Every structure is written in C-alpha cells, then in structure tokens.
Amino acid sequence: MVNENSTEENMVVTPWEVRGFVDYDKLIKKFGTKPFDENLQQRLAKFTDGDLHYMIRRGMVFSHRDFDKLLDHVEKARSSGIEKGEEFALYTGRGPSGHTHLGHLVPWQFTKWLQDKFDVDLYFQLTDDEKFLLKPDWTYDQSIGYAYENAKDVLAVGFNPEKTHFIIDSEAGIKFRKLATQISKRINFSTTKAIFGFNESTNIGMLYHPAMQAAPCFYPSIVKNKKIPVLIPAGIDQDPYWRATRDIATKLGFYKPMALHSEFIPGLEQGGKMSASKPTTTVFTTEDGKSATKKIKRAFTGGRTTIAEQKRLGGEPGKCNVFAWYRSSFEKDDVALKKRWDDCTGGNLMCGPCKLDLADRVVVFLDMHQQTREELSDVVENCIIRV
C-alpha cells in the first residue's frame, strides 16, 4: 500500500506534519499496528448486515489496533443482553487551526457510518488549547471560535445530535479535567519526549496536552458510570497520543483504546496530505464554488505531457490527486470508479474533463454542506458536554 502521489524520498508522519512518499506498509511496521485485512472485513460485515463502507471496500481503512478484540466484545455484550448502542463508544477529534477542509470530512463520514451501524455515542474532541499553545501569535478567542465553526461541519456530516458530544478543551468540565490530571500523573517526561520529540524549548502547556487528548479514551466510562471500550477512527499520524494511553489504561482500570486508521487524503499538489497550512491546494467547507473550481483546475494529476501521449500511453491514476479525490469521497459507486480508472489508463479520458467533472461535484457538495451547517448552528451548543 503506497501513496504514489509523492516523489519525495523521506516520509515524515507526526501528529503535526505529514509529507513525503507515504508508504502505508512501512507505517504499519513503524507504529506496530496490524493490517485491516479481508478476514476482519468479513467479521465486521456480520455486524452490519453485509454492508461495508466504501472506504473499507477500497482498502482506505488499512490498519487497526485491537479492532478484532472490539468485535469480540460486541459479540459477548449482545449475547449477554447488553442493549445495542451501549457496547462501546466512538472517539475522534480535530485541532481547530482554521476552517474545516474536505480532507477532514472523509474520515468523519466513515465515523458517521460506524455510529449509524452500531448506534453508539460519539465523543468529538476539539483541541482548541493545543492550537493556542502551538501558534505563537494566536489568541484563545481565535482557537475557540474555530472550534465552534468546526463543530458545525461535524454535525453537517450527518451525525446523530442526540448521540454526538463535543468536548471543547478550554470549556471541559471538572470530571474531564480530573481524569486528564490522573492520566498526566502516570506519564512521565521521558515518555512524552520519546513519543513526541519534546525538548527544552517546548512550552509546559504542550507537555501536559497529551493527557488532555488521552482523556476521551476513558471519558465515556466516567460519563456512563460503567467500564466501556472506546474505538478511535483517525489518521495514523495521531496514533502517538494513544500509544502512551494504552500503556496506562489497565492501571487506571479502563479498557485500552482501540483504533482504525484510514489513509491520508492528498491536497491538490504533489505529496503529503491535504493541509489548512497550504490554502491554495486545499478546498475548505466554507469556500465558494468559483474558488474551489479554480483550485481543482490547477490540481496535480497522473496525466501525460501531451494529449497525444495520453491517448497512446494512458494516464496514471495511481499517481493522480484528482482520482484520489474521486476514490476518497466523490465517486461512491465502485463500478463507476473502476470505469474511470480504465478510461484513464486506456487513454480515453483526458485530465481536463476529469477535473471539470470533479469540480462540478465539489461545488454541488459545498452548496449542500454549507446550507446544512448553517441550519445546524443552533444545535452545536446542545451537543457540548461540560461535565
């Protein structure tokens, strides 16, 4: 499993940066996770009436930690009469460093599917404190403002508001902060230094933040007043936060957090993943259609240098960011996606029309999403949990 969208030799994957040639097999070995293989897919299908999300069918969910054990737990829970929706909880999040972009929405759409299929609660953390600590010139008001804006985008994906709970770090309640403090007592500086690369110049706020990001792994057990496992659907770049958490879970009397890792969504340039820090190659959910179309027209593709060469040799969709966007979100039909691949490799599809088709789909999506996020603005407050 290799992302062919980059020619950089050095792969860098950290909680704060992803760039270079992304080799997912190497990431599995580096982080010590397991491949999300066909056997696990078939096991999951038994719980979802045979239906599998397109990201699973297409191999975009590539890695896991203890997901097999989670399915074991669900199986036992149901056989012992535990009500559906109470077997586990979901946890994911977002660092609100700016407006949400399309790359953020893709794993959230998968998380929504999990919520729908298992009818479970989602605890969505917005780490406004981390972004304030990381950005020297930022005010707290900026971080909090983006947290609320991002929350609108989360709900607009279609999550059940009655089962979706936002944890905004700066507004977290006493129980949450008490839990984070208990976690921080169990993790020493040498551990965080080894995992995150902290050094003498790291501010002390960032030294404490891993405990804040670990807390939602156990928070559902506190809120529900019973021991409950947590599944984290997220990018593997965030895995270091939960690696330390897994080491201390049993000492604190909780389940180890379990995880599903999905592929990174590339921006419109070559290499790395979509990033708000590169606005010219990223499409934001608040963007107008004209601006989005202009960006997509300039996107990096797997096309040849001339039309004649493209017709003769065919394109290379495996290297194409435009095709990656179809695969990740904008073509849900597997048959249609395969046809697009075949038309490209067969020299029957040129990059220009392919980009315009994508742009049209993105514009339609943005219109619908923006309307929905505004309709749900007043719902955000009801979903924030402050205990």
Short mmCIF file of C-alpha atoms in Angstrom, two decimals:
data_model
loop_
_atom_site.label_atom_id
_atom_site.label_comp_id
_atom_site.label_asym_id
_atom_site.label_seq_id
_atom_site.Cartn_x
_atom_site.Cartn_y
_atom_site.Cartn_z
CA MET A 1 0.00 0.00 0.00
CA VAL A 2 1.81 3.09 -1.21
CA ASN A 3 0.57 6.58 -1.89
CA GLU A 4 2.07 7.27 -5.30
CA ASN A 5 1.20 10.96 -5.13
CA SER A 6 4.66 12.00 -3.95
CA THR A 7 8.19 11.69 -5.23
CA GLU A 8 9.85 12.85 -2.01
CA GLU A 9 12.09 10.14 -0.68
CA ASN A 10 11.76 10.94 3.03
CA MET A 11 8.42 10.15 4.64
CA VAL A 12 7.56 12.29 7.66
CA VAL A 13 4.46 11.35 9.67
CA THR A 14 3.92 13.06 13.02
CA PRO A 15 0.83 14.41 14.83
CA TRP A 16 1.67 17.84 13.39
CA GLU A 17 3.05 17.11 9.94
CA VAL A 18 2.64 14.63 7.08
CA ARG A 19 4.80 14.95 3.99
CA GLY A 20 6.73 12.89 1.51
CA PHE A 21 6.23 9.48 -0.02
CA VAL A 22 3.63 7.77 2.19
CA ASP A 23 4.19 4.01 2.39
CA TYR A 24 1.36 2.56 4.47
CA ASP A 25 3.01 -0.83 4.90
CA LYS A 26 6.00 0.91 6.47
CA LEU A 27 3.69 2.91 8.72
CA ILE A 28 2.09 -0.29 10.00
CA LYS A 29 5.54 -1.59 10.94
CA LYS A 30 6.68 1.75 12.36
CA PHE A 31 3.66 2.18 14.62
CA GLY A 32 3.29 -1.51 15.46
CA THR A 33 -0.30 -1.80 14.27
CA LYS A 34 -1.97 -4.59 12.27
CA PRO A 35 -3.32 -4.59 8.71
CA PHE A 36 -7.09 -4.29 8.36
CA ASP A 37 -7.33 -7.47 6.28
CA GLU A 38 -10.12 -9.29 4.48
CA ASN A 39 -10.85 -11.58 7.44
CA LEU A 40 -11.53 -8.56 9.62
CA GLN A 41 -13.70 -7.03 6.91
CA GLN A 42 -15.80 -10.20 6.80
CA ARG A 43 -16.15 -10.21 10.59
CA LEU A 44 -17.30 -6.60 10.56
CA ALA A 45 -19.82 -7.34 7.79
CA LYS A 46 -21.60 -9.78 10.12
CA PHE A 47 -22.48 -6.85 12.38
CA THR A 48 -23.59 -4.56 9.54
CA ASP A 49 -25.95 -6.86 7.61
CA GLY A 50 -23.28 -7.46 4.99
CA ASP A 51 -22.84 -3.77 4.22
CA LEU A 52 -19.31 -2.34 4.20
CA HIS A 53 -18.41 1.32 3.85
CA TYR A 54 -16.76 2.18 0.54
CA MET A 55 -13.57 3.19 2.38
CA ILE A 56 -13.29 -0.36 3.68
CA ARG A 57 -14.12 -1.93 0.32
CA ARG A 58 -11.43 0.20 -1.34
CA GLY A 59 -8.74 -0.54 1.23
CA MET A 60 -8.67 3.01 2.56
CA VAL A 61 -9.06 1.71 6.11
CA PHE A 62 -5.69 -0.02 6.21
CA SER A 63 -4.66 -0.51 9.83
CA HIS A 64 -6.05 -1.15 13.31
CA ARG A 65 -5.29 -1.64 16.97
CA ASP A 66 -7.35 -4.38 18.64
CA PHE A 67 -10.40 -3.96 16.39
CA ASP A 68 -10.73 -7.74 16.45
CA LYS A 69 -10.98 -7.56 20.25
CA LEU A 70 -13.66 -4.88 19.96
CA LEU A 71 -15.76 -7.17 17.75
CA ASP A 72 -15.25 -9.95 20.32
CA HIS A 73 -16.52 -7.58 22.99
CA VAL A 74 -19.58 -6.55 20.96
CA GLU A 75 -20.40 -10.20 20.30
CA LYS A 76 -20.21 -11.05 24.02
CA ALA A 77 -22.15 -7.95 25.03
CA ARG A 78 -25.02 -8.73 22.70
CA SER A 79 -25.17 -12.37 23.76
CA SER A 80 -25.35 -11.26 27.40
CA GLY A 81 -28.25 -8.91 26.73
CA ILE A 82 -26.48 -5.54 26.73
CA GLU A 83 -28.55 -3.06 24.78
CA LYS A 84 -27.39 -2.17 21.25
CA GLY A 85 -25.54 1.13 21.28
CA GLU A 86 -24.06 0.56 24.73
CA GLU A 87 -21.32 -1.92 23.74
CA PHE A 88 -18.69 0.75 23.05
CA ALA A 89 -18.23 4.44 22.24
CA LEU A 90 -16.52 6.30 19.42
CA TYR A 91 -13.89 8.99 19.88
CA THR A 92 -12.29 11.19 17.26
CA GLY A 93 -11.47 14.87 17.01
CA ARG A 94 -9.99 17.87 15.32
CA GLY A 95 -7.41 20.50 16.14
CA PRO A 96 -9.23 23.72 15.17
CA SER A 97 -6.37 25.57 13.47
CA GLY A 98 -8.67 27.07 10.84
CA HIS A 99 -11.74 26.24 8.82
CA THR A 100 -12.51 22.60 8.09
CA HIS A 101 -11.41 21.29 4.68
CA LEU A 102 -12.61 18.37 2.59
CA GLY A 103 -9.79 16.12 3.79
CA HIS A 104 -11.16 16.30 7.33
CA LEU A 105 -14.64 15.24 6.24
CA VAL A 106 -13.66 11.90 4.71
CA PRO A 107 -12.75 10.04 7.95
CA TRP A 108 -15.70 11.75 9.65
CA GLN A 109 -18.02 10.27 7.03
CA PHE A 110 -16.62 6.84 7.89
CA THR A 111 -17.09 7.56 11.60
CA LYS A 112 -20.71 8.52 10.92
CA TRP A 113 -21.21 5.16 9.21
CA LEU A 114 -19.90 3.41 12.33
CA GLN A 115 -22.25 5.45 14.51
CA ASP A 116 -25.20 4.58 12.26
CA LYS A 117 -24.41 0.86 12.13
CA PHE A 118 -23.76 0.38 15.84
CA ASP A 119 -25.98 3.19 17.19
CA VAL A 120 -23.22 4.33 19.55
CA ASP A 121 -22.27 7.63 21.15
CA LEU A 122 -19.51 9.73 19.60
CA TYR A 123 -17.24 11.90 21.73
CA PHE A 124 -15.66 14.50 19.45
CA GLN A 125 -12.77 16.45 20.92
CA LEU A 126 -11.88 19.94 19.67
CA THR A 127 -8.36 20.67 20.93
CA ASP A 128 -8.51 24.46 20.85
CA ASP A 129 -5.98 24.60 23.70
CA GLU A 130 -3.37 22.73 21.67
CA LYS A 131 -3.67 25.11 18.71
CA PHE A 132 -3.38 28.09 21.04
CA LEU A 133 -0.23 26.57 22.56
CA LEU A 134 1.32 25.71 19.19
CA LYS A 135 0.74 29.05 17.43
CA PRO A 136 2.79 31.88 19.00
CA ASP A 137 0.62 34.68 17.62
CA TRP A 138 -2.80 33.12 18.29
CA THR A 139 -5.29 34.27 20.89
CA TYR A 140 -7.56 31.93 22.81
CA ASP A 141 -10.58 33.58 21.17
CA GLN A 142 -9.32 32.54 17.74
CA SER A 143 -8.95 28.91 18.79
CA ILE A 144 -12.35 28.79 20.48
CA GLY A 145 -14.00 30.50 17.52
CA TYR A 146 -12.69 27.90 15.09
CA ALA A 147 -13.73 25.12 17.48
CA TYR A 148 -17.35 26.23 17.24
CA GLU A 149 -17.11 26.67 13.46
CA ASN A 150 -15.60 23.20 13.05
CA ALA A 151 -18.36 21.72 15.20
CA LYS A 152 -20.93 22.92 12.65
CA ASP A 153 -19.07 20.97 9.96
CA VAL A 154 -19.05 17.83 12.10
CA LEU A 155 -22.82 17.91 12.56
CA ALA A 156 -23.32 18.72 8.86
CA VAL A 157 -21.74 15.34 8.00
CA GLY A 158 -24.90 13.79 9.42
CA PHE A 159 -24.04 12.58 12.92
CA ASN A 160 -26.91 11.95 15.29
CA PRO A 161 -27.01 15.09 17.51
CA GLU A 162 -28.51 13.10 20.38
CA LYS A 163 -25.51 10.75 20.38
CA THR A 164 -22.78 13.25 19.48
CA HIS A 165 -20.93 15.02 22.29
CA PHE A 166 -18.39 17.80 21.70
CA ILE A 167 -15.51 18.18 24.13
CA ILE A 168 -14.05 21.67 23.67
CA ASP A 169 -10.88 21.51 25.75
CA SER A 170 -10.99 25.09 27.02
CA GLU A 171 -14.56 24.53 28.24
CA ALA A 172 -14.12 20.99 29.57
CA GLY A 173 -15.78 20.17 32.88
CA ILE A 174 -14.39 19.13 36.23
CA LYS A 175 -14.71 15.37 35.65
CA PHE A 176 -12.83 15.63 32.34
CA ARG A 177 -10.01 17.72 33.81
CA LYS A 178 -9.75 15.46 36.85
CA LEU A 179 -9.38 12.48 34.50
CA ALA A 180 -6.69 14.27 32.47
CA THR A 181 -4.80 15.01 35.68
CA GLN A 182 -4.96 11.34 36.71
CA ILE A 183 -3.56 10.39 33.31
CA SER A 184 -0.79 13.00 33.48
CA LYS A 185 0.39 11.55 36.79
CA ARG A 186 1.04 8.20 35.05
CA ILE A 187 3.02 9.57 32.08
CA ASN A 188 6.50 10.98 32.70
CA PHE A 189 8.51 13.46 30.65
CA SER A 190 10.87 10.84 29.21
CA THR A 191 7.88 9.02 27.68
CA THR A 192 6.46 12.14 26.04
CA LYS A 193 9.92 13.18 24.92
CA ALA A 194 10.45 9.82 23.22
CA ILE A 195 6.99 9.76 21.60
CA PHE A 196 6.53 13.41 20.62
CA GLY A 197 10.06 14.75 20.44
CA PHE A 198 9.51 17.37 23.14
CA ASN A 199 12.63 19.28 24.21
CA GLU A 200 13.82 22.20 26.35
CA SER A 201 12.09 24.74 24.09
CA THR A 202 8.67 23.05 24.35
CA ASN A 203 6.27 25.13 26.42
CA ILE A 204 4.90 23.42 29.53
CA GLY A 205 1.35 23.62 28.19
CA MET A 206 2.27 21.24 25.37
CA LEU A 207 3.90 18.87 27.86
CA TYR A 208 0.51 18.48 29.56
CA HIS A 209 -1.60 18.35 26.40
CA PRO A 210 -1.13 14.60 25.66
CA ALA A 211 -3.07 13.92 28.87
CA MET A 212 -5.94 16.09 27.58
CA GLN A 213 -6.02 14.21 24.28
CA ALA A 214 -5.84 10.87 26.09
CA ALA A 215 -8.75 11.65 28.41
CA PRO A 216 -11.58 10.95 25.89
CA CYS A 217 -10.30 7.36 25.67
CA PHE A 218 -11.69 6.83 29.17
CA TYR A 219 -14.21 9.67 29.48
CA PRO A 220 -17.24 7.61 28.28
CA SER A 221 -16.68 5.27 31.23
CA ILE A 222 -16.81 8.27 33.57
CA VAL A 223 -19.90 9.79 31.93
CA LYS A 224 -21.80 6.48 31.76
CA ASN A 225 -20.52 5.33 35.15
CA LYS A 226 -19.51 1.94 33.77
CA LYS A 227 -16.44 0.47 32.09
CA ILE A 228 -16.84 0.81 28.32
CA PRO A 229 -14.31 0.38 25.48
CA VAL A 230 -13.58 3.20 23.04
CA LEU A 231 -12.88 2.94 19.30
CA ILE A 232 -10.90 5.73 17.65
CA PRO A 233 -11.28 6.15 13.85
CA ALA A 234 -8.46 8.54 12.89
CA GLY A 235 -5.36 9.09 10.82
CA ILE A 236 -2.39 7.02 11.92
CA ASP A 237 -0.42 10.27 12.39
CA GLN A 238 -2.41 10.80 15.61
CA ASP A 239 -1.56 7.34 16.96
CA PRO A 240 1.30 8.51 19.24
CA TYR A 241 -1.22 10.21 21.52
CA TRP A 242 -2.92 6.91 22.25
CA ARG A 243 0.18 4.75 22.37
CA ALA A 244 1.07 6.13 25.78
CA THR A 245 -2.60 5.92 26.79
CA ARG A 246 -2.71 2.20 26.07
CA ASP A 247 0.27 1.64 28.36
CA ILE A 248 -1.55 3.07 31.39
CA ALA A 249 -5.17 2.06 30.68
CA THR A 250 -5.30 -1.09 32.79
CA LYS A 251 -3.50 0.64 35.69
CA LEU A 252 -6.33 3.19 35.75
CA GLY A 253 -8.99 0.48 35.47
CA PHE A 254 -10.10 1.11 31.87
CA TYR A 255 -10.03 -0.74 28.54
CA LYS A 256 -7.13 0.01 26.23
CA PRO A 257 -8.35 2.32 23.44
CA MET A 258 -8.82 0.60 20.09
CA ALA A 259 -8.27 2.25 16.72
CA LEU A 260 -9.00 2.16 13.00
CA HIS A 261 -6.63 4.06 10.71
CA SER A 262 -7.57 5.46 7.32
CA GLU A 263 -5.39 6.75 4.51
CA PHE A 264 -4.47 10.41 4.23
CA ILE A 265 -6.39 12.49 1.69
CA PRO A 266 -3.96 14.39 -0.56
CA GLY A 267 -4.23 18.07 -1.34
CA LEU A 268 -4.19 19.32 -4.90
CA GLU A 269 -0.40 19.42 -5.12
CA GLN A 270 2.05 16.55 -5.24
CA GLY A 271 2.97 14.93 -1.91
CA GLY A 272 1.74 14.70 1.67
CA LYS A 273 -1.85 15.21 2.83
CA MET A 274 -4.36 18.00 2.48
CA SER A 275 -3.44 20.76 4.91
CA ALA A 276 -5.01 24.03 6.00
CA SER A 277 -1.49 25.47 6.04
CA LYS A 278 -1.48 25.19 2.23
CA PRO A 279 -4.70 27.02 1.31
CA THR A 280 -4.01 27.18 -2.43
CA THR A 281 -4.08 23.37 -2.67
CA THR A 282 -6.90 22.79 -0.20
CA VAL A 283 -10.68 23.19 -0.56
CA PHE A 284 -12.39 24.42 2.60
CA THR A 285 -16.00 23.70 3.51
CA THR A 286 -16.70 27.44 3.71
CA GLU A 287 -15.30 28.11 0.23
CA ASP A 288 -17.34 29.38 -2.70
CA GLY A 289 -17.70 27.24 -5.81
CA LYS A 290 -15.73 29.57 -8.08
CA SER A 291 -12.67 29.47 -5.83
CA ALA A 292 -12.87 25.68 -5.43
CA THR A 293 -13.15 25.16 -9.19
CA LYS A 294 -10.13 27.37 -9.83
CA LYS A 295 -8.03 25.31 -7.41
CA ILE A 296 -9.15 21.96 -8.84
CA LYS A 297 -8.28 23.07 -12.38
CA ARG A 298 -4.67 23.51 -11.20
CA ALA A 299 -4.53 20.12 -9.44
CA PHE A 300 -1.65 17.68 -9.83
CA THR A 301 -2.66 14.70 -11.97
CA GLY A 302 -1.21 11.49 -13.35
CA GLY A 303 -1.60 12.78 -16.89
CA ARG A 304 0.98 12.72 -19.65
CA THR A 305 2.70 15.81 -21.05
CA THR A 306 0.58 15.91 -24.23
CA ILE A 307 -2.91 14.78 -25.25
CA ALA A 308 -1.40 12.56 -27.95
CA GLU A 309 0.82 10.85 -25.40
CA GLN A 310 -2.12 10.44 -23.03
CA LYS A 311 -4.16 8.74 -25.75
CA ARG A 312 -1.27 6.48 -26.67
CA LEU A 313 0.06 5.54 -23.22
CA GLY A 314 -2.91 6.27 -20.99
CA GLY A 315 -2.85 8.21 -17.74
CA GLU A 316 -1.55 7.12 -14.35
CA PRO A 317 -4.48 7.44 -11.91
CA GLY A 318 -2.45 5.82 -9.13
CA LYS A 319 -0.34 9.00 -9.07
CA CYS A 320 -3.26 11.37 -9.58
CA ASN A 321 -4.68 13.54 -6.80
CA VAL A 322 -7.85 14.16 -8.80
CA PHE A 323 -8.53 10.42 -8.97
CA ALA A 324 -7.68 10.17 -5.26
CA TRP A 325 -10.49 12.64 -4.54
CA TYR A 326 -12.95 10.57 -6.59
CA ARG A 327 -11.83 7.44 -4.72
CA SER A 328 -12.00 9.02 -1.28
CA SER A 329 -15.31 10.85 -1.50
CA PHE A 330 -16.69 11.97 -4.83
CA GLU A 331 -17.48 8.64 -6.51
CA LYS A 332 -19.28 6.25 -4.20
CA ASP A 333 -20.12 3.76 -6.98
CA ASP A 334 -17.35 1.14 -7.25
CA VAL A 335 -18.29 0.23 -10.83
CA ALA A 336 -18.17 3.87 -11.95
CA LEU A 337 -14.84 4.36 -10.18
CA LYS A 338 -13.38 1.31 -11.94
CA LYS A 339 -14.62 2.65 -15.30
CA ARG A 340 -12.93 5.99 -14.63
CA TRP A 341 -9.69 4.15 -13.86
CA ASP A 342 -9.96 2.05 -17.02
CA ASP A 343 -10.84 5.05 -19.19
CA CYS A 344 -7.83 6.92 -17.83
CA THR A 345 -5.32 4.09 -18.19
CA GLY A 346 -6.75 3.26 -21.61
CA GLY A 347 -6.17 6.77 -22.90
CA ASN A 348 -9.87 7.52 -23.32
CA LEU A 349 -10.17 10.13 -20.56
CA MET A 350 -8.25 13.40 -20.57
CA CYS A 351 -7.31 15.32 -17.43
CA GLY A 352 -9.23 18.49 -18.32
CA PRO A 353 -12.71 16.94 -18.45
CA CYS A 354 -11.90 14.77 -15.42
CA LYS A 355 -11.00 17.87 -13.39
CA LEU A 356 -14.13 19.73 -14.50
CA ASP A 357 -16.34 16.78 -13.55
CA LEU A 358 -14.74 16.71 -10.11
CA ALA A 359 -15.13 20.47 -9.72
CA ASP A 360 -18.84 20.23 -10.55
CA ARG A 361 -19.31 17.53 -7.90
CA VAL A 362 -17.36 19.50 -5.31
CA VAL A 363 -19.43 22.65 -5.96
CA VAL A 364 -22.70 20.72 -5.53
CA PHE A 365 -21.37 19.20 -2.31
CA LEU A 366 -20.22 22.56 -0.93
CA ASP A 367 -23.61 24.15 -1.59
CA MET A 368 -25.42 21.37 0.27
CA HIS A 369 -22.90 21.20 3.11
CA GLN A 370 -22.88 24.95 3.71
CA GLN A 371 -26.65 25.07 3.84
CA THR A 372 -26.75 22.17 6.31
CA ARG A 373 -24.03 23.59 8.59
CA GLU A 374 -25.93 26.86 8.93
CA GLU A 375 -29.18 25.05 9.67
CA LEU A 376 -27.41 23.18 12.48
CA SER A 377 -25.63 26.19 14.01
CA ASP A 378 -28.03 26.35 16.93
CA VAL A 379 -27.67 22.62 17.61
CA VAL A 380 -23.94 22.80 18.43
CA GLU A 381 -24.45 24.21 21.93
CA ASN A 382 -26.77 21.34 22.85
CA CYS A 383 -24.07 18.83 21.90
CA ILE A 384 -21.27 20.31 24.01
CA ILE A 385 -20.54 18.27 27.13
CA ARG A 386 -19.10 20.11 30.13
CA VAL A 387 -19.03 17.58 32.98
#
